[in-house]
Tab-separated table of C-alpha atoms in Angstrom:
chain	number	residue	atom	x	y	z
A	234	ILE	CA	45.190	20.641	-57.969
A	235	SER	CA	45.302	16.962	-56.982
A	236	CYS	CA	42.718	16.051	-59.632
A	237	ILE	CA	44.521	18.090	-62.299
A	238	CYS	CA	47.864	16.459	-61.551
A	239	ALA	CA	46.325	12.976	-61.407
A	240	CYS	CA	44.785	13.448	-64.857
A	241	ASN	CA	47.857	15.182	-66.280
A	242	PRO	CA	51.057	14.291	-64.355
A	243	ASP	CA	53.132	16.471	-66.694
A	244	GLY	CA	51.193	19.465	-65.419
A	245	ALA	CA	52.418	18.874	-61.862
A	246	GLN	CA	55.722	20.522	-62.717
A	247	ALA	CA	53.910	23.865	-63.010
A	248	PHE	CA	53.456	23.805	-59.220
A	249	TRP	CA	57.213	23.546	-58.603
A	250	SER	CA	59.803	26.269	-58.693
A	251	THR	CA	63.404	25.719	-59.794
A	252	ALA	CA	66.764	26.622	-58.309
A	253	GLU	CA	70.447	26.233	-59.117
A	254	GLU	CA	72.583	23.892	-57.052
A	255	GLN	CA	76.343	23.456	-57.008
A	256	HIS	CA	77.902	19.989	-56.860
A	257	VAL	CA	81.547	19.062	-56.425
A	258	VAL	CA	82.777	16.944	-59.341
A	259	GLY	CA	86.243	15.724	-60.061
A	260	GLU	CA	89.063	17.349	-58.156
A	261	GLY	CA	87.417	20.272	-56.451
A	262	GLN	CA	85.545	21.399	-59.557
A	263	LEU	CA	82.025	22.776	-59.146
A	264	GLU	CA	79.137	21.937	-61.423
A	265	VAL	CA	75.895	23.917	-61.468
A	266	SER	CA	72.617	22.121	-62.129
A	267	VAL	CA	68.981	23.195	-62.128
A	268	VAL	CA	66.736	21.268	-59.737
A	269	LEU	CA	63.133	21.428	-58.585
A	270	ALA	CA	62.560	23.669	-55.576
A	271	PRO	CA	59.589	24.404	-53.276
A	272	SER	CA	57.177	26.928	-54.722
A	273	ARG	CA	55.743	29.748	-52.667
A	274	CYS	CA	52.489	27.813	-52.316
A	275	LEU	CA	54.283	24.756	-50.917
A	276	ARG	CA	56.274	26.851	-48.443
A	277	MET	CA	53.099	28.513	-47.195
A	278	LEU	CA	51.273	25.202	-46.784
A	279	ASP	CA	54.265	23.802	-44.924
A	280	LEU	CA	54.078	26.637	-42.396
A	281	ILE	CA	50.280	26.415	-42.060
A	282	GLN	CA	50.187	22.653	-41.438
A	283	ALA	CA	52.807	23.062	-38.707
A	284	GLU	CA	50.370	25.278	-36.797
A	285	SER	CA	47.085	23.468	-37.473
A	286	ASP	CA	46.220	19.845	-38.149
A	287	SER	CA	43.102	20.931	-40.008
A	288	ALA	CA	45.314	21.730	-43.010
A	289	LEU	CA	47.295	18.500	-42.837
A	290	PHE	CA	45.330	16.509	-45.426
A	291	VAL	CA	45.469	19.483	-47.832
A	292	TYR	CA	49.235	19.626	-47.361
A	293	LEU	CA	49.631	15.864	-47.862
A	294	SER	CA	47.420	15.875	-50.948
A	295	PHE	CA	49.505	18.674	-52.429
A	296	LEU	CA	52.719	16.735	-51.740
A	297	SER	CA	51.304	13.589	-53.380
A	298	SER	CA	50.337	15.663	-56.437
A	299	LEU	CA	53.806	17.214	-56.684
A	300	ALA	CA	55.311	13.709	-56.561
A	301	LEU	CA	53.794	13.045	-60.009
A	302	SER	CA	55.987	15.681	-61.605
A	303	GLY	CA	58.896	14.949	-63.894
A	304	GLY	CA	62.312	16.428	-63.178
A	305	THR	CA	64.601	18.933	-64.787
A	306	ASP	CA	66.363	16.080	-66.603
A	307	ASP	CA	65.747	12.417	-67.361
A	308	LYS	CA	67.252	11.153	-64.107
A	309	GLU	CA	64.928	9.648	-61.514
A	310	SER	CA	66.779	11.492	-58.749
A	311	SER	CA	65.553	14.828	-60.088
A	312	ASN	CA	61.840	14.083	-60.405
A	313	GLY	CA	59.084	15.287	-58.108
A	314	ALA	CA	58.851	12.041	-56.132
A	315	SER	CA	62.566	12.113	-55.314
A	316	MET	CA	62.345	15.728	-54.191
A	317	ILE	CA	59.331	15.028	-51.957
A	318	HIS	CA	61.226	12.072	-50.511
A	319	SER	CA	64.206	14.320	-49.781
A	320	PHE	CA	61.914	16.637	-47.802
A	321	LEU	CA	60.252	13.825	-45.848
A	322	SER	CA	63.509	11.979	-45.175
A	323	GLY	CA	65.148	15.127	-43.821
A	324	SER	CA	67.877	15.577	-46.424
A	325	ARG	CA	66.288	18.831	-47.625
A	326	THR	CA	64.017	21.441	-46.055
A	327	ILE	CA	61.017	23.203	-47.529
A	328	ASN	CA	61.473	26.423	-45.539
A	329	ASN	CA	64.775	28.035	-44.633
A	330	GLN	CA	63.575	28.885	-41.119
A	331	SER	CA	63.506	25.181	-40.342
A	332	GLU	CA	63.914	25.621	-36.593
A	333	ARG	CA	60.623	27.498	-36.306
A	334	HIS	CA	58.233	24.592	-36.719
A	335	MET	CA	57.857	20.830	-36.635
A	336	HIS	CA	58.809	18.997	-39.805
A	337	PHE	CA	56.436	16.370	-41.133
A	338	ASN	CA	58.452	13.319	-42.181
A	339	TRP	CA	58.022	9.668	-43.106
A	340	ASN	CA	58.078	8.594	-39.460
A	341	ASN	CA	55.191	10.972	-38.744
A	342	ALA	CA	53.284	9.528	-41.705
A	343	PHE	CA	53.568	5.922	-40.522
A	344	SER	CA	52.989	6.886	-36.914
A	345	ALA	CA	49.733	8.491	-38.037
A	346	ILE	CA	48.682	5.374	-39.982
A	347	ARG	CA	49.523	3.215	-36.973
A	348	TRP	CA	47.453	5.518	-34.770
A	349	TYR	CA	44.443	5.117	-37.051
A	350	ALA	CA	44.877	1.325	-37.126
A	351	GLU	CA	44.958	1.195	-33.339
A	352	GLN	CA	42.033	3.566	-32.802
A	353	LEU	CA	39.844	1.686	-35.265
A	354	SER	CA	40.793	-1.744	-33.963
A	355	PRO	CA	37.731	-3.629	-32.597
A	356	GLU	CA	37.426	-3.953	-28.840
A	357	GLU	CA	37.042	-7.189	-26.962
A	358	GLY	CA	33.486	-8.409	-27.297
A	359	ASP	CA	32.918	-6.926	-30.758
A	360	ASP	CA	31.841	-9.370	-33.451
A	361	SER	CA	34.991	-8.630	-35.396
A	362	SER	CA	37.324	-8.949	-32.400
A	363	LYS	CA	37.547	-12.710	-33.004
A	364	ASN	CA	39.612	-11.944	-36.087
A	365	VAL	CA	43.310	-11.169	-36.418
A	366	SER	CA	44.069	-7.904	-34.624
A	367	SER	CA	46.115	-5.045	-36.012
A	368	ASP	CA	48.450	-5.414	-33.032
A	369	ARG	CA	49.157	-9.044	-33.960
A	370	ILE	CA	50.008	-8.091	-37.532
A	371	ARG	CA	52.519	-5.482	-36.400
A	372	ARG	CA	54.131	-7.793	-33.852
A	373	SER	CA	54.512	-10.438	-36.561
A	374	ASN	CA	57.506	-8.401	-37.706
A	375	THR	CA	59.356	-9.950	-34.781
A	376	THR	CA	57.701	-13.324	-34.356
A	377	MET	CA	55.847	-15.178	-37.070
A	378	GLU	CA	52.565	-16.430	-35.636
A	379	THR	CA	50.843	-19.584	-36.816
A	380	THR	CA	47.523	-21.220	-36.176
A	381	GLU	CA	46.849	-24.751	-35.038
A	382	SER	CA	46.917	-27.521	-37.586
A	383	SER	CA	44.037	-29.896	-38.243
A	384	SER	CA	42.682	-32.186	-40.936
A	385	THR	CA	40.411	-29.606	-42.563
A	386	TYR	CA	40.858	-28.999	-46.278
A	387	TYR	CA	42.820	-25.761	-46.107
A	388	TYR	CA	43.109	-24.408	-42.562
A	389	GLY	CA	42.864	-25.846	-39.095
A	390	ALA	CA	39.741	-25.202	-37.075
A	391	GLY	CA	41.841	-23.144	-34.690
A	392	GLY	CA	42.610	-20.632	-37.430
A	393	SER	CA	40.775	-17.330	-37.600
A	394	SER	CA	40.297	-14.683	-40.225
A	395	THR	CA	40.444	-10.957	-40.037
A	396	ALA	CA	37.500	-8.639	-40.193
A	397	ASN	CA	38.121	-6.352	-43.057
A	398	THR	CA	34.702	-4.864	-43.449
A	399	SER	CA	33.887	-1.517	-44.853
A	400	GLY	CA	31.958	1.253	-43.233
A	401	THR	CA	31.796	4.933	-42.696
A	402	ASN	CA	33.580	5.622	-39.423
A	403	SER	CA	34.506	8.765	-37.468
A	404	SER	CA	37.554	10.006	-35.555
A	405	THR	CA	37.581	12.671	-32.889
A	406	SER	CA	41.152	13.926	-33.012
A	407	SER	CA	44.308	14.069	-35.055
A	408	PRO	CA	47.129	11.501	-34.811
A	409	ILE	CA	49.808	14.161	-35.156
A	410	ARG	CA	48.917	15.722	-31.800
A	411	GLN	CA	48.385	12.439	-29.986
A	412	GLY	CA	51.997	11.677	-29.215
A	413	THR	CA	52.477	9.197	-32.015
A	414	SER	CA	56.086	10.108	-32.521
A	415	SER	CA	58.731	7.647	-33.598
A	416	SER	CA	60.320	7.665	-30.157
A	417	SER	CA	57.564	5.892	-28.222
A	418	TYR	CA	54.230	4.303	-28.800
A	419	SER	CA	51.907	2.101	-26.789
A	420	SER	CA	49.557	-0.302	-28.483
A	421	GLY	CA	47.037	0.036	-25.666
A	422	GLN	CA	43.486	0.789	-26.697
A	423	ASP	CA	41.289	3.565	-25.398
A	424	THR	CA	38.165	2.509	-23.563
A	425	LYS	CA	36.048	3.957	-26.355
A	426	ARG	CA	36.564	2.901	-29.944
A	427	LYS	CA	37.011	5.821	-32.308
A	428	GLU	CA	35.759	6.145	-35.849
A	429	LEU	CA	36.729	8.092	-38.936
A	430	ASP	CA	35.150	11.467	-39.556
A	431	ASP	CA	35.513	13.370	-42.833
A	432	VAL	CA	38.826	14.939	-41.822
A	433	GLY	CA	40.251	11.623	-40.652
A	434	ARG	CA	39.094	9.942	-43.834
A	435	SER	CA	40.696	12.632	-46.007
A	436	THR	CA	43.916	12.556	-43.974
A	437	LEU	CA	44.247	8.781	-44.209
A	438	MET	CA	43.553	8.790	-47.955
A	439	SER	CA	46.096	11.553	-48.560
A	440	LEU	CA	48.727	9.680	-46.520
A	441	LEU	CA	48.260	6.526	-48.588
A	442	CYS	CA	48.255	8.453	-51.881
A	443	LEU	CA	51.493	10.194	-50.853
A	444	ILE	CA	53.219	6.889	-50.056
A	445	SER	CA	51.974	5.304	-53.276
A	446	ASN	CA	52.896	8.185	-55.592
A	447	VAL	CA	56.376	8.641	-54.149
A	448	ALA	CA	57.145	4.904	-54.007
A	449	THR	CA	56.049	4.402	-57.621
A	450	ARG	CA	58.550	6.931	-58.956
A	451	SER	CA	61.512	6.735	-56.587
A	452	ALA	CA	63.553	3.609	-55.853
A	453	ALA	CA	65.419	5.480	-53.097
A	454	ALA	CA	62.104	6.308	-51.432
A	455	ARG	CA	60.972	2.686	-51.584
A	456	GLU	CA	64.172	1.509	-49.940
A	457	PHE	CA	63.979	4.203	-47.246
A	458	ILE	CA	60.305	3.605	-46.429
A	459	LEU	CA	60.754	-0.167	-46.229
A	460	SER	CA	63.588	0.356	-43.729
A	461	ILE	CA	61.407	2.346	-41.317
A	462	GLN	CA	61.076	0.709	-37.900
A	463	LEU	CA	58.998	2.475	-35.245
A	464	PRO	CA	59.402	1.451	-31.584
A	465	ALA	CA	56.248	0.138	-29.938
A	466	MET	CA	55.322	-1.259	-26.549
A	467	ASP	CA	52.970	-4.096	-25.696
A	468	SER	CA	49.890	-3.192	-23.688
A	469	ASP	CA	49.952	-6.323	-21.505
A	470	GLY	CA	51.803	-4.584	-18.683
A	471	THR	CA	55.067	-6.469	-19.194
A	472	GLY	CA	56.808	-3.495	-20.786
A	473	ALA	CA	57.939	-5.633	-23.727
A	474	THR	CA	58.860	-3.696	-26.842
A	475	TYR	CA	58.957	-4.551	-30.512
A	476	GLN	CA	59.514	-2.804	-33.839
A	477	ASP	CA	56.757	-1.754	-36.219
A	478	GLY	CA	57.859	-2.092	-39.845
A	479	SER	CA	56.226	-0.049	-42.573
A	480	LEU	CA	54.668	-3.084	-44.267
A	481	GLU	CA	53.330	-4.381	-40.965
A	482	ILE	CA	51.759	-0.995	-40.222
A	483	LEU	CA	50.031	-0.857	-43.618
A	484	PHE	CA	48.720	-4.413	-43.289
A	485	SER	CA	47.497	-3.680	-39.767
A	486	LEU	CA	45.390	-0.859	-41.206
A	487	LEU	CA	43.757	-3.394	-43.529
A	488	THR	CA	42.605	-5.522	-40.581
A	489	VAL	CA	40.310	-2.821	-39.160
A	490	PRO	CA	36.947	-1.569	-40.455
A	491	ILE	CA	37.707	1.067	-43.095
A	492	PRO	CA	35.833	2.170	-46.240
A	493	PRO	CA	36.567	0.310	-49.519
A	494	GLU	CA	38.226	3.406	-51.027
A	495	ILE	CA	40.816	3.548	-48.222
A	496	GLN	CA	41.237	-0.206	-48.334
A	497	GLY	CA	42.024	-0.061	-52.038
A	498	LEU	CA	44.544	2.759	-51.534
A	499	ALA	CA	46.291	0.744	-48.813
A	500	PHE	CA	46.604	-2.284	-51.118
A	501	MET	CA	47.962	-0.002	-53.854
A	502	ALA	CA	50.498	1.596	-51.493
A	503	ILE	CA	51.796	-1.823	-50.435
A	504	ALA	CA	52.036	-2.961	-54.059
A	505	ASN	CA	54.011	0.133	-55.063
A	506	LEU	CA	56.398	-0.294	-52.124
A	507	ILE	CA	57.408	-3.874	-52.928
A	508	ARG	CA	58.429	-3.255	-56.527
A	509	SER	CA	62.174	-3.265	-55.808
A	510	ARG	CA	64.522	-6.146	-56.477
A	511	PRO	CA	68.180	-6.555	-55.437
A	512	ALA	CA	70.234	-4.460	-57.834
A	513	ASP	CA	72.243	-6.073	-60.602
A	514	GLY	CA	75.725	-6.867	-59.370
A	515	THR	CA	74.623	-7.289	-55.739
A	516	PRO	CA	76.586	-10.184	-54.178
A	517	MET	CA	74.282	-13.170	-53.698
A	518	THR	CA	75.008	-15.933	-51.216
A	519	SER	CA	74.079	-19.545	-51.842
A	520	GLY	CA	70.331	-20.047	-51.770
A	521	GLU	CA	69.489	-16.374	-52.290
A	522	THR	CA	67.373	-15.184	-55.208
A	523	LYS	CA	66.680	-11.889	-56.933
A	524	LYS	CA	63.114	-11.906	-55.660
A	525	SER	CA	62.024	-8.801	-53.810
A	526	PRO	CA	62.482	-9.464	-50.056
A	527	ALA	CA	59.707	-6.973	-49.378
A	528	ALA	CA	57.363	-8.861	-51.720
A	529	LEU	CA	58.172	-12.153	-50.021
A	530	ARG	CA	57.390	-10.551	-46.663
A	531	ALA	CA	54.151	-9.153	-48.090
A	532	TRP	CA	53.124	-12.678	-49.147
A	533	GLU	CA	53.627	-13.803	-45.538
A	534	LEU	CA	51.572	-10.916	-44.160
A	535	LEU	CA	48.850	-11.539	-46.736
A	536	GLU	CA	48.658	-15.113	-45.516
A	537	ILE	CA	48.483	-14.057	-41.867
A	538	CYS	CA	45.678	-11.602	-42.602
A	539	GLN	CA	43.713	-14.267	-44.498
A	540	PHE	CA	42.029	-11.830	-46.864
A	541	ILE	CA	41.046	-14.925	-48.836
A	542	PRO	CA	39.111	-17.117	-46.339
A	543	ILE	CA	41.044	-20.267	-47.152
A	544	LYS	CA	39.736	-22.198	-44.154
A	545	LEU	CA	36.177	-21.707	-45.465
A	546	LEU	CA	36.826	-22.461	-49.130
A	547	SER	CA	35.895	-26.140	-48.803
A	548	GLN	CA	32.327	-24.820	-48.367
A	549	TYR	CA	32.683	-22.614	-51.447
A	550	SER	CA	30.816	-24.708	-54.000
A	551	SER	CA	28.171	-25.757	-51.450
A	552	TYR	CA	27.033	-22.164	-51.017
A	553	ALA	CA	27.370	-21.447	-54.709
A	554	ALA	CA	25.269	-24.403	-55.834
A	555	GLY	CA	22.847	-24.388	-52.943
A	556	THR	CA	23.698	-27.969	-52.003
A	557	SER	CA	25.165	-29.492	-48.889
A	558	ALA	CA	27.689	-31.702	-50.639
A	559	ALA	CA	31.161	-30.248	-50.946
A	560	THR	CA	32.549	-30.338	-54.466
A	561	SER	CA	35.682	-29.025	-56.113
A	562	MET	CA	36.285	-25.299	-55.771
A	563	SER	CA	37.086	-25.058	-59.462
A	564	THR	CA	33.509	-25.962	-60.345
A	565	PHE	CA	32.249	-22.572	-59.169
A	566	GLY	CA	30.840	-20.518	-62.010
A	567	ARG	CA	30.521	-23.544	-64.256
A	568	GLN	CA	27.726	-25.452	-62.549
A	569	GLN	CA	24.432	-25.335	-64.416
A	570	ASN	CA	21.495	-23.929	-62.497
A	571	GLN	CA	18.124	-25.314	-63.537
A	572	GLY	CA	16.087	-22.304	-62.444
A	573	THR	CA	17.712	-19.482	-64.346
A	574	GLY	CA	14.777	-17.139	-63.765
A	575	ASN	CA	15.602	-16.499	-60.094
A	576	LEU	CA	19.369	-16.548	-59.801
A	577	PRO	CA	20.752	-15.393	-56.432
A	578	ALA	CA	22.661	-12.112	-56.289
A	579	THR	CA	25.274	-13.569	-53.957
A	580	CYS	CA	26.696	-17.002	-53.249
A	581	PHE	CA	28.136	-16.524	-49.735
A	582	PRO	CA	26.554	-15.701	-46.369
A	583	GLN	CA	26.666	-12.076	-45.311
A	584	SER	CA	29.535	-12.625	-42.896
A	585	SER	CA	32.730	-10.609	-42.571
A	586	GLU	CA	34.583	-13.905	-42.107
A	587	TYR	CA	34.580	-14.165	-45.888
A	588	MET	CA	36.799	-11.079	-46.059
A	589	MET	CA	37.406	-9.928	-49.672
A	590	ILE	CA	34.586	-12.135	-50.938
A	591	TYR	CA	32.212	-10.484	-48.465
A	592	GLN	CA	33.624	-7.103	-49.435
A	593	LEU	CA	32.874	-7.673	-53.122
A	594	GLU	CA	29.452	-9.300	-52.789
A	595	HIS	CA	27.879	-7.422	-49.886
A	596	VAL	CA	29.636	-4.041	-49.771
A	597	GLU	CA	31.047	-2.953	-53.122
A	598	ALA	CA	28.312	-4.601	-55.219
A	599	GLU	CA	25.762	-2.409	-53.434
A	600	VAL	CA	27.106	0.664	-55.240
A	601	GLY	CA	28.637	-0.991	-58.303
A	602	THR	CA	32.210	0.192	-57.708
A	603	TYR	CA	35.029	-2.077	-56.516
A	604	PRO	CA	38.018	-0.035	-55.272
A	605	ALA	CA	39.053	-2.510	-52.548
A	606	THR	CA	38.900	-5.530	-54.864
A	607	GLU	CA	40.777	-3.656	-57.592
A	608	GLY	CA	43.514	-2.725	-55.120
A	609	PHE	CA	43.731	-6.287	-53.842
A	610	LEU	CA	44.027	-7.673	-57.378
A	611	PHE	CA	46.752	-5.134	-58.175
A	612	LEU	CA	48.655	-6.286	-55.086
A	613	LEU	CA	48.338	-9.936	-56.156
A	614	SER	CA	49.688	-9.243	-59.649
A	615	THR	CA	52.575	-7.214	-58.196
A	616	LEU	CA	53.436	-9.981	-55.727
A	617	VAL	CA	53.586	-12.551	-58.521
A	618	LYS	CA	55.763	-10.277	-60.682
A	619	TYR	CA	58.315	-9.521	-57.971
A	620	ALA	CA	58.267	-12.637	-55.791
A	621	GLY	CA	56.661	-15.339	-57.897
A	622	CYS	CA	54.279	-17.841	-56.314
A	623	PRO	CA	56.017	-19.228	-53.191
A	624	SER	CA	55.410	-22.970	-53.113
A	625	ASN	CA	55.727	-23.080	-49.318
A	626	LEU	CA	53.275	-20.256	-48.593
A	627	GLY	CA	51.202	-21.214	-45.563
A	628	SER	CA	53.052	-24.504	-45.085
A	629	GLN	CA	53.198	-23.894	-41.307
A	630	TRP	CA	49.446	-24.363	-40.970
A	631	ARG	CA	47.930	-25.351	-44.323
A	632	LEU	CA	47.691	-28.849	-45.714
A	633	ARG	CA	47.756	-27.397	-49.217
A	634	PRO	CA	50.544	-24.770	-49.283
A	635	GLY	CA	51.193	-22.374	-52.131
A	636	CYS	CA	49.380	-19.594	-53.966
A	637	ALA	CA	46.638	-21.691	-55.563
A	638	PRO	CA	43.830	-20.271	-53.365
A	639	TYR	CA	44.711	-16.724	-54.446
A	640	ILE	CA	44.799	-17.670	-58.116
A	641	GLU	CA	41.516	-19.573	-57.782
A	642	TYR	CA	39.953	-16.527	-56.148
A	643	VAL	CA	40.667	-14.630	-59.363
A	644	THR	CA	39.887	-17.306	-61.949
A	645	ASP	CA	36.980	-19.068	-60.220
A	646	PHE	CA	35.318	-16.201	-58.385
A	647	VAL	CA	36.102	-12.671	-59.582
A	648	LEU	CA	36.300	-13.293	-63.340
A	649	PRO	CA	33.137	-15.424	-63.650
A	650	ARG	CA	31.175	-12.887	-61.605
A	651	ALA	CA	32.577	-9.846	-63.431
A	652	THR	CA	32.209	-11.246	-66.954
A	653	GLY	CA	28.762	-12.787	-66.456
A	654	MET	CA	30.030	-16.308	-67.170
A	655	SER	CA	28.786	-17.707	-63.881
A	656	LYS	CA	25.706	-19.869	-64.494
A	657	ASN	CA	24.428	-20.112	-60.934
A	658	VAL	CA	24.553	-16.523	-59.678
A	659	LYS	CA	23.787	-13.101	-61.087
A	660	SER	CA	26.551	-11.038	-62.663
A	661	LEU	CA	28.063	-8.251	-60.624
A	662	PRO	CA	26.362	-4.876	-61.016
A	663	PHE	CA	28.538	-1.984	-62.210
A	664	ALA	CA	27.956	1.716	-61.812
A	665	SER	CA	29.590	2.347	-65.195
A	666	VAL	CA	31.356	0.561	-68.027
A	667	ALA	CA	34.623	2.007	-66.726
A	668	ASP	CA	34.135	0.224	-63.388
A	669	GLU	CA	33.477	-3.051	-65.189
A	670	CYS	CA	36.529	-2.743	-67.437
A	671	ARG	CA	38.780	-1.750	-64.548
A	672	LEU	CA	37.838	-4.762	-62.418
A	673	ILE	CA	38.199	-7.240	-65.292
A	674	ASN	CA	41.515	-5.669	-66.297
A	675	ARG	CA	42.909	-6.002	-62.766
A	676	ALA	CA	41.837	-9.655	-62.646
A	677	MET	CA	43.427	-10.392	-66.018
A	678	GLU	CA	46.658	-8.750	-64.846
A	679	VAL	CA	46.909	-11.431	-62.159
A	680	VAL	CA	46.331	-14.200	-64.714
A	681	GLU	CA	48.929	-12.672	-67.037
A	682	ALA	CA	51.501	-12.354	-64.246
A	683	VAL	CA	51.057	-16.006	-63.274
A	684	LEU	CA	51.368	-17.227	-66.859
A	685	VAL	CA	54.432	-15.095	-67.572
A	686	ARG	CA	56.128	-16.144	-64.344
A	687	TYR	CA	55.420	-19.865	-64.757
A	688	VAL	CA	58.228	-21.812	-66.425
A	689	VAL	CA	57.173	-25.093	-68.023
A	690	PRO	CA	59.504	-27.751	-66.588
A	691	PRO	CA	61.540	-29.992	-68.899
A	692	ILE	CA	60.354	-33.462	-69.841
A	693	SER	CA	63.687	-35.002	-68.906
A	694	GLU	CA	64.296	-35.444	-65.184
A	695	LYS	CA	68.061	-35.607	-65.649
A	696	LYS	CA	68.658	-31.995	-66.643
A	697	SER	CA	70.499	-29.830	-64.145
A	698	PHE	CA	69.170	-26.463	-63.042
A	699	ASP	CA	71.783	-24.644	-65.142
A	700	GLU	CA	70.756	-26.676	-68.203
A	701	ILE	CA	67.109	-25.744	-67.589
A	702	LYS	CA	68.005	-22.034	-67.459
A	703	ALA	CA	70.069	-22.348	-70.632
A	704	GLN	CA	67.173	-24.037	-72.415
A	705	TYR	CA	64.820	-21.309	-71.196
A	706	ASN	CA	67.144	-18.604	-72.552
A	707	SER	CA	67.255	-20.440	-75.860
A	708	ASN	CA	63.451	-20.493	-76.014
A	709	VAL	CA	63.299	-16.770	-75.294
A	710	LYS	CA	65.833	-16.051	-78.045
A	711	ALA	CA	63.836	-18.162	-80.483
A	712	ALA	CA	60.673	-16.232	-79.663
A	713	GLU	CA	62.544	-12.944	-80.050
A	714	ILE	CA	64.152	-13.701	-83.420
A	715	GLU	CA	62.055	-16.336	-85.175
A	716	LEU	CA	58.637	-15.152	-84.016
A	717	GLY	CA	59.423	-11.447	-84.103
A	718	LEU	CA	58.357	-10.826	-80.507
A	719	ALA	CA	61.357	-8.704	-79.507
A	720	PRO	CA	59.330	-5.574	-78.546
A	721	ILE	CA	57.206	-7.472	-76.039
A	722	ILE	CA	59.647	-10.110	-74.771
A	723	PRO	CA	59.895	-8.496	-71.273
A	724	GLU	CA	56.101	-8.552	-71.044
A	725	ILE	CA	55.588	-12.230	-71.873
A	726	PHE	CA	58.737	-13.867	-70.470
A	727	CYS	CA	60.292	-13.463	-67.056
A	728	SER	CA	64.049	-13.057	-66.832
A	729	ALA	CA	66.079	-16.236	-66.479
A	730	GLU	CA	67.770	-14.580	-63.495
A	731	ASP	CA	64.421	-14.544	-61.715
A	732	ILE	CA	64.113	-18.332	-61.895
A	733	ASP	CA	65.430	-20.136	-58.851
A	734	GLU	CA	65.948	-23.814	-58.163
A	735	GLU	CA	63.256	-24.020	-55.492
A	736	ASP	CA	60.597	-22.685	-57.855
A	737	MET	CA	61.685	-25.010	-60.620
A	738	THR	CA	61.556	-28.037	-58.321
A	739	ALA	CA	58.054	-27.025	-57.262
A	740	ALA	CA	57.047	-26.566	-60.912
A	741	ILE	CA	58.306	-30.046	-61.815
A	742	GLN	CA	56.327	-31.587	-58.941
A	743	ASP	CA	53.263	-29.569	-59.908
A	744	PHE	CA	53.589	-30.553	-63.575
A	745	ARG	CA	53.686	-34.218	-62.696
């Protein structure tokens, strides 16, 4: 059913039933409307999963498939995603005998993801334990952590990067029966590190698909999920507590060893959650922008996790060219190699410190499919669309703040490798043409988002910010009318309301 609905979302409505609901309108008048309702199959699965965790991933997969359905009318509030959200948020019930069994809700879903992140977190002494821990990522919701500063090109020597390697892992029990409720949670680790088995893998994938499918199609669900805060307790014996936010929980999952497929789904879920902006008409105080607060927070978490090994990028071209002299990062993929007969297959050491670069070169390239990299690229393009490129990103610990390293990762690493334009290393292998096209498309989406979002600053330094916005609107109108680009204006120009003074000041400095 999940595969059928994924290929044909319109067919998902066949797995819903319908019912009539009465609503009070006007002065005591009743209006009857037809809405989606749980089918017999859904009600049965709901009862079965309450009795046995072995059916949980089947239940979650079915819910994520139903979320793809359209509604009984054109309103978003009536579609399948909104109905699934109403079940998981507690505003509706699937079975009338609701008191007979435990209800699975959004808190259970994120408690389960947090449980997996904690169980899979490396122990002290592991090679990957030197990297950012999942516990640190979650606690960053309360206190922003920074690394020491130094004179290195990007990061201080005291900085560290997360181990986000892939692997086939196994888990011995279910998170739903392990006391991972929203009321209490300890971040203490068991003495034995657990791994994902087939059931755990399927459960985690179905959880992420459910979050992604619902968030994509329901603004109310996005807002509700982003507001989730689960209590947690430090394991240092002090009894200190903090709050786990939904974004922090998802990012913490990305800091532990999980397969590329799950990694990609986690990136996609985060991207689909941060797609909301403040609604039109929302009062804005001085200094506020219409950027997505969730996307801005995701940029911060992305920087903490260091999925792009910025502190190691000064060595980038040395490894790529096989020389010891450090050259500009932008020269990667354009240096001429004299011995073209024996080009290397990779240009970085096989070390998990290189994070997404290691993932692409030494994990995904082995099979020719790139789900983790595709998900990461989709997250980057979504971040740029909804929060722009923060000029102060990483300013607490980087000598070169901003989003340039992430853009360079796409333009100077992924695209040259995927398109075969790199002259000093072999092209990436692909299992199929579809895999090749998908990866290149995701990379080009990032480039497009950056170009669309970037506003060329004015030549005159004396123009006020309001004059700059007025000139920008005039340029957009000219493109719409004189060039006949009206149908695609939203795709190639960002809204003038999305431009803020801080970004424009940064653009002027960058342009100079």
